[in-house]
Short mmCIF file of C-alpha atoms in Angstrom, two decimals:
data_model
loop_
_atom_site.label_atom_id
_atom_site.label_comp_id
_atom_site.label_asym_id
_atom_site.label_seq_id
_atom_site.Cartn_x
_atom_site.Cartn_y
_atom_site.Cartn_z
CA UNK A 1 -77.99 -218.96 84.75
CA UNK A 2 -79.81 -219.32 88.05
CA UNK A 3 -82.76 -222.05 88.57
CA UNK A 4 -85.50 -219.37 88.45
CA UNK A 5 -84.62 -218.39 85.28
CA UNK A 6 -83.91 -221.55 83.68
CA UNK A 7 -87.06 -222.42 85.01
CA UNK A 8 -88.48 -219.78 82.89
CA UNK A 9 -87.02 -220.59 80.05
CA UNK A 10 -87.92 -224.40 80.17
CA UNK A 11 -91.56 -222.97 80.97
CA UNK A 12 -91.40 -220.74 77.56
CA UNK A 13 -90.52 -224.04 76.07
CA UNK A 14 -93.28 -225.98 76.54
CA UNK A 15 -95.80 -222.97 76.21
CA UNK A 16 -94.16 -222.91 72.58
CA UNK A 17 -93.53 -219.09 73.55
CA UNK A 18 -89.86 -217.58 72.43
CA UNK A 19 -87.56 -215.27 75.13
CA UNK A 20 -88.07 -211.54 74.96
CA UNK A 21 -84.18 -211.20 73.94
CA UNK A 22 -84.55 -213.76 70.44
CA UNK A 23 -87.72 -211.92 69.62
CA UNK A 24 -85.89 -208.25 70.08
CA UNK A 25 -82.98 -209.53 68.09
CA UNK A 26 -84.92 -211.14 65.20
CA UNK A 27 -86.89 -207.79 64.67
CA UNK A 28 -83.96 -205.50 64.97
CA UNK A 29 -82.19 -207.26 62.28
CA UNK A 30 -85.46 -207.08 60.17
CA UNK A 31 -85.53 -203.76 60.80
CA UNK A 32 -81.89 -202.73 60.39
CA UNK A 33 -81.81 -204.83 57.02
CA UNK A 34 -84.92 -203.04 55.84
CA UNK A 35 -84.26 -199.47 57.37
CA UNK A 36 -80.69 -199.49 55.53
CA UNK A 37 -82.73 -199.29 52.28
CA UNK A 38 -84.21 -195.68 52.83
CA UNK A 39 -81.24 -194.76 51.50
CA UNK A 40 -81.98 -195.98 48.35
CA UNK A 41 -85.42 -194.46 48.29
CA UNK A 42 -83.98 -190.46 49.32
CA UNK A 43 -81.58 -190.86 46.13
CA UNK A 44 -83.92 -192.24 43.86
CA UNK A 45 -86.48 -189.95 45.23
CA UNK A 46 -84.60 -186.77 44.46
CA UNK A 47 -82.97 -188.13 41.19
CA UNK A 48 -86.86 -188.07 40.13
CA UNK A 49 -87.64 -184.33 40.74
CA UNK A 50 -88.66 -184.46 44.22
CA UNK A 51 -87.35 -182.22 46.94
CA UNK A 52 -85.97 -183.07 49.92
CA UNK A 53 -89.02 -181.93 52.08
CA UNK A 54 -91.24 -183.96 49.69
CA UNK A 55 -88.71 -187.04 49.89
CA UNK A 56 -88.62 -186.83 53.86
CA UNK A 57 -92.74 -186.44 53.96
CA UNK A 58 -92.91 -188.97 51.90
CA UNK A 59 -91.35 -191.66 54.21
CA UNK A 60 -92.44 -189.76 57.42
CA UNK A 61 -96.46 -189.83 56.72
CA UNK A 62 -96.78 -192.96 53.54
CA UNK A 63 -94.09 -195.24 55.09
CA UNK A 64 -94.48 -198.35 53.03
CA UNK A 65 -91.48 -198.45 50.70
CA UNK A 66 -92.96 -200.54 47.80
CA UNK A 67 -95.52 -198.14 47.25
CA UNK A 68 -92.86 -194.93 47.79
CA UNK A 69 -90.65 -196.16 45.26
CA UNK A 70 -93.64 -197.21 42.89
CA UNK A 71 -94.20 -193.51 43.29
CA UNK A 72 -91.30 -192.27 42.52
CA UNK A 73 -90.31 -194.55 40.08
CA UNK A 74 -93.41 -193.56 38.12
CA UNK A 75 -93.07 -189.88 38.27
CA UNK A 76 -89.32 -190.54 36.84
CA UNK A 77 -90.35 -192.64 34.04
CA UNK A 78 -92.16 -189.42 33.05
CA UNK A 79 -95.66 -190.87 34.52
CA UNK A 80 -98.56 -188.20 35.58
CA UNK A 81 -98.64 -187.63 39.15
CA UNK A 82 -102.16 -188.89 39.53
CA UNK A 83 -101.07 -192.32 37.71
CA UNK A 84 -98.18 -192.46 40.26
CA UNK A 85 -100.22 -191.83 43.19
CA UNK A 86 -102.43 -194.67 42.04
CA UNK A 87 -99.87 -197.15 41.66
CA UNK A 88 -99.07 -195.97 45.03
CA UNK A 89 -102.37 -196.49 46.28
CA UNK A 90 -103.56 -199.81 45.16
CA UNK A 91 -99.94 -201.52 46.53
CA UNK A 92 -100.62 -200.15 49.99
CA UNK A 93 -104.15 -201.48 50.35
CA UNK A 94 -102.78 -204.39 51.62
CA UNK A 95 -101.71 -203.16 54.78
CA UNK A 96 -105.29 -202.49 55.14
CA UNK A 97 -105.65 -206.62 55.11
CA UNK A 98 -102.22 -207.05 57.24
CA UNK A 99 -104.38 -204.37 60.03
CA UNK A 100 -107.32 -206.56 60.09
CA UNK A 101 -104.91 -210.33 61.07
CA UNK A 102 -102.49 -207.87 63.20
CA UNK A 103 -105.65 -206.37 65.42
CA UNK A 104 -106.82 -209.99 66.16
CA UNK A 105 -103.44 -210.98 67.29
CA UNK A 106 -102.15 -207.98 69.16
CA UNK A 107 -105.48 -207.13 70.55
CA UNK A 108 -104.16 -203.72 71.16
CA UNK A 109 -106.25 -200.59 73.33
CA UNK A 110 -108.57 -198.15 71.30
CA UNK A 111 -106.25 -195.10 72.06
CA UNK A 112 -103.20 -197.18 70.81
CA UNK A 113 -104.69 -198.47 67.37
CA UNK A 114 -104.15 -195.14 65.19
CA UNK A 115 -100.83 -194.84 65.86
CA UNK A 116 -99.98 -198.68 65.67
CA UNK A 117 -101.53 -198.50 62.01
CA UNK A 118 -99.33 -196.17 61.24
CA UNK A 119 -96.62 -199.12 61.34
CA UNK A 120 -98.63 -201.57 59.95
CA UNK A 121 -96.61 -202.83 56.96
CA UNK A 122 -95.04 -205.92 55.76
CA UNK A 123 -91.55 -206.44 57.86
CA UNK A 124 -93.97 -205.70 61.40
CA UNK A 125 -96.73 -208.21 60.09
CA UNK A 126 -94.44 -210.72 59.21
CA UNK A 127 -92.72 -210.27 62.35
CA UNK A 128 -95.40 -210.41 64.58
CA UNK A 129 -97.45 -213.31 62.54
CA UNK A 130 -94.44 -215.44 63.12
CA UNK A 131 -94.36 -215.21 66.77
CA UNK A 132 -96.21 -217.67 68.67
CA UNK A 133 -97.90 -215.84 71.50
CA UNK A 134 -99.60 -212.29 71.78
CA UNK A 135 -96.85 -211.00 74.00
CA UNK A 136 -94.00 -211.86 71.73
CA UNK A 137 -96.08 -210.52 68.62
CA UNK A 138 -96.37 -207.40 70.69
CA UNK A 139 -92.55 -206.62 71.29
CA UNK A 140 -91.82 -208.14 67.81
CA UNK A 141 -94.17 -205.71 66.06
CA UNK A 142 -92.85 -202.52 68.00
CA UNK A 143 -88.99 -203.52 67.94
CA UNK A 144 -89.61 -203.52 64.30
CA UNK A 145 -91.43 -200.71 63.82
CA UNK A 146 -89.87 -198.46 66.04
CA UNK A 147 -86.39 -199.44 64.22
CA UNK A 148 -87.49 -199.61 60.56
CA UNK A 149 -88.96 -196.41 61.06
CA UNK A 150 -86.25 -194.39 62.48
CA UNK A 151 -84.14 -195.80 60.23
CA UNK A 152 -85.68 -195.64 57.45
CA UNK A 153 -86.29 -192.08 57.96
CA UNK A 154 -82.75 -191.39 59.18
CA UNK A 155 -81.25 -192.48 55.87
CA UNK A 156 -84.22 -191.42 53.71
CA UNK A 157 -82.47 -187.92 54.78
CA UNK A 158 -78.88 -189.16 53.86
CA UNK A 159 -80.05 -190.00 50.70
CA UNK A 160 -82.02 -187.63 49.66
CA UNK A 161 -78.79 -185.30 51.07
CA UNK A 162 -76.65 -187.07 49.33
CA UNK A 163 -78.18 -187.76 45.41
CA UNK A 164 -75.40 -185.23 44.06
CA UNK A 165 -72.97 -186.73 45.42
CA UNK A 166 -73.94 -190.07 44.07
CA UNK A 167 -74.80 -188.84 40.03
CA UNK A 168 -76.89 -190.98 38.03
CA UNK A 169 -79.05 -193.70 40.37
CA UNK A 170 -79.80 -195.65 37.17
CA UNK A 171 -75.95 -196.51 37.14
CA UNK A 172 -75.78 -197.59 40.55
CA UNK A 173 -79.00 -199.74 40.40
CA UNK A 174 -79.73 -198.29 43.61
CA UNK A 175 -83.71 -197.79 42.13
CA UNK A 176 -83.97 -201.82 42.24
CA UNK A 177 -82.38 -202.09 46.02
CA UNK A 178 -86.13 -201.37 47.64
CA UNK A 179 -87.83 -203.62 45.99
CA UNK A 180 -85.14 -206.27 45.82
CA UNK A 181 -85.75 -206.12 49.78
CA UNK A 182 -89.23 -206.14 49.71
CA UNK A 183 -88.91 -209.28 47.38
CA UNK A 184 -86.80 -210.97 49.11
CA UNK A 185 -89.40 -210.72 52.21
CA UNK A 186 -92.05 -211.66 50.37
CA UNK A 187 -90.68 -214.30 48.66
CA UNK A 188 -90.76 -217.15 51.67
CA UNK A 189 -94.01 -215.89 52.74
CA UNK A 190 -95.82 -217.41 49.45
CA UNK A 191 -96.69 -220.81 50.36
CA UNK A 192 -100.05 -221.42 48.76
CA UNK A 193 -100.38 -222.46 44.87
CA UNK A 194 -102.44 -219.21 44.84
CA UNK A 195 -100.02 -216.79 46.22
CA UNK A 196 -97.99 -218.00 43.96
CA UNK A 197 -100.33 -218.00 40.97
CA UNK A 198 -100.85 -214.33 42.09
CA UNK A 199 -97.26 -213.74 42.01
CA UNK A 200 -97.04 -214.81 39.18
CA UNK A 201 -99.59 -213.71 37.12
CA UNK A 202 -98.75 -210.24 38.21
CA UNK A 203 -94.97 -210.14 37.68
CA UNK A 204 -95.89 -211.64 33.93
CA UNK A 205 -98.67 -208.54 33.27
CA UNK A 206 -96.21 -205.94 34.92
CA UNK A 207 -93.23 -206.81 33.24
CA UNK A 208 -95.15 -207.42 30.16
CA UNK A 209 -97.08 -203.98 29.95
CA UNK A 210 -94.15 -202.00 31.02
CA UNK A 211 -92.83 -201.63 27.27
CA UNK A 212 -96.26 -200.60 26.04
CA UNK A 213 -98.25 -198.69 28.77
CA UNK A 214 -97.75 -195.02 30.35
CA UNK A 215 -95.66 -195.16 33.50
CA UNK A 216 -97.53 -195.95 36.37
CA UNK A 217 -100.32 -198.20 34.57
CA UNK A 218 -98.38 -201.59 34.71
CA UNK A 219 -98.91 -201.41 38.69
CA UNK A 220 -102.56 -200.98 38.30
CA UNK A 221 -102.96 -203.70 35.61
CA UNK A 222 -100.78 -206.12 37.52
CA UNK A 223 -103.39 -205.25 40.81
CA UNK A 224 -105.90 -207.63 38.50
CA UNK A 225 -104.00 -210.66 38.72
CA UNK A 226 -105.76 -211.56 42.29
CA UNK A 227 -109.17 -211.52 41.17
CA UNK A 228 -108.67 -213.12 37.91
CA UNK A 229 -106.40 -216.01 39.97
CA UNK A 230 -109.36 -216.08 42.35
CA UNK A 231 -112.26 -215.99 39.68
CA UNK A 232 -110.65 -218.95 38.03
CA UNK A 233 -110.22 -220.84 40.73
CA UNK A 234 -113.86 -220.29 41.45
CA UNK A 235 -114.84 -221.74 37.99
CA UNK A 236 -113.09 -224.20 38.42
CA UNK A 237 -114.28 -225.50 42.19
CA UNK A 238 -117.69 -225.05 40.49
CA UNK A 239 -116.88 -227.57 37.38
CA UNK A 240 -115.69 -230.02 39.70
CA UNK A 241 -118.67 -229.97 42.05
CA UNK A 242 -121.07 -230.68 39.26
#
């Protein structure tokens, strides 16, 4: 390594900022280990009834695989399509919050913002939040993007292609792979008592409805536990201020 660029590097140091190369690596690997999972989602998609235009749309135009396998997972369980598609709905509304902390931070152009949303999920916000400048939030949030989706598209395809092959999803447990990933990313990111109230509270109502309520309506139930976690919280800041 020549003086220049260890003079770089030293200067990246103090700034607190990270070389290009770790930030390209850390996203790829976030993006490979995610991306792998579309293949889970094209076999569980077409075990549920969908074809394998409506499986490759799905990923192509909705990418955000917690809500595509709430989806599809729904429609399986014998669940209305509207019911599904509101499961669907209410989990990706908060990409809509992730969009409002990512513009501030990546500060991106006008003409680049609708097609940048488009990859606004939670591996590319947790990417880019983690990075300590704008210009390594910037190459961590494409580099992830650009990988998760063309790879998660790529073997949405195989899957989809493949589901014959493969038989009965339910006896691979390949159904629970996408949201064992998305779990597993989430997981670390819950560092407040009430994220992990929320948590919480919602796994309990989900898992406990499931049993009783129509495919599908479990999601939307479990969508409560934020505001009740928030109202209480409220009553009680207000008790302890009188």
């Amino acid at each position: 390594m020549g003086v220049a660029e260890q003079r770089v590097l030293a200067d990246q140091q103090v700034d607190g900022d990270k070389p290009d190369a770790v930030v390209v690596r850390d996203a790829l690997g976030v993006g490979i280990a995610v991306g792998l999972s579309g293949f889970a989602f094209g076999v569980t998609s077409a075990g549920s009834g969908l074809t394998l235009l409506q499986t490759c749309v799905l990923s192509l135009l909705v990418f955000t695989g917690a809500s595509q396998f709430a989806l599809v997972g729904a429609l399986a369980a014998g669940g209305s399509p509207l019911t599904a598609a509101a499961g669907a709905f209410f989990l990706g509304v908060r990409n809509a919050f992730y969009g409002l902390r990512l513009s501030q931070v990546l500060k991106l152009t006008r003409a680049v913002r609708p097609f940048a949303a488009q990859w606004v999920i939670d591996e590319t916000a947790a990417v880019a939040l983690a990075q300590p400048t704008r210009r390594s939030a910037r190459i961590g949030f494409v580099v992830t993007g650009l990988s998760l989706y063309v790879l998660w598209n790529l073997t949405t395809l195989l899957g989809a292609l493949g589901a014959d092959a493969i038989g009965d999803t339910d006896a691979w447990g390949l159904d629970a792979a996408g949201p064992a990933v998305f779990l597993a990313l989430l997981a670390p990111m819950l560092t407040s008592a009430t994220e992990r109230a929320v948590a919480g509270l919602a796994v309990v109502l989900g898992l406990g409805l499931l049993p009783v309520l129509p495919a599908g309506v479990p999601v939307l139930v479990a969508a409560l536990a934020a505001p009740v976690v928030l109202w209480v919280q409220g009553r009680r800041a207000g008790e302890g201020a009188r």
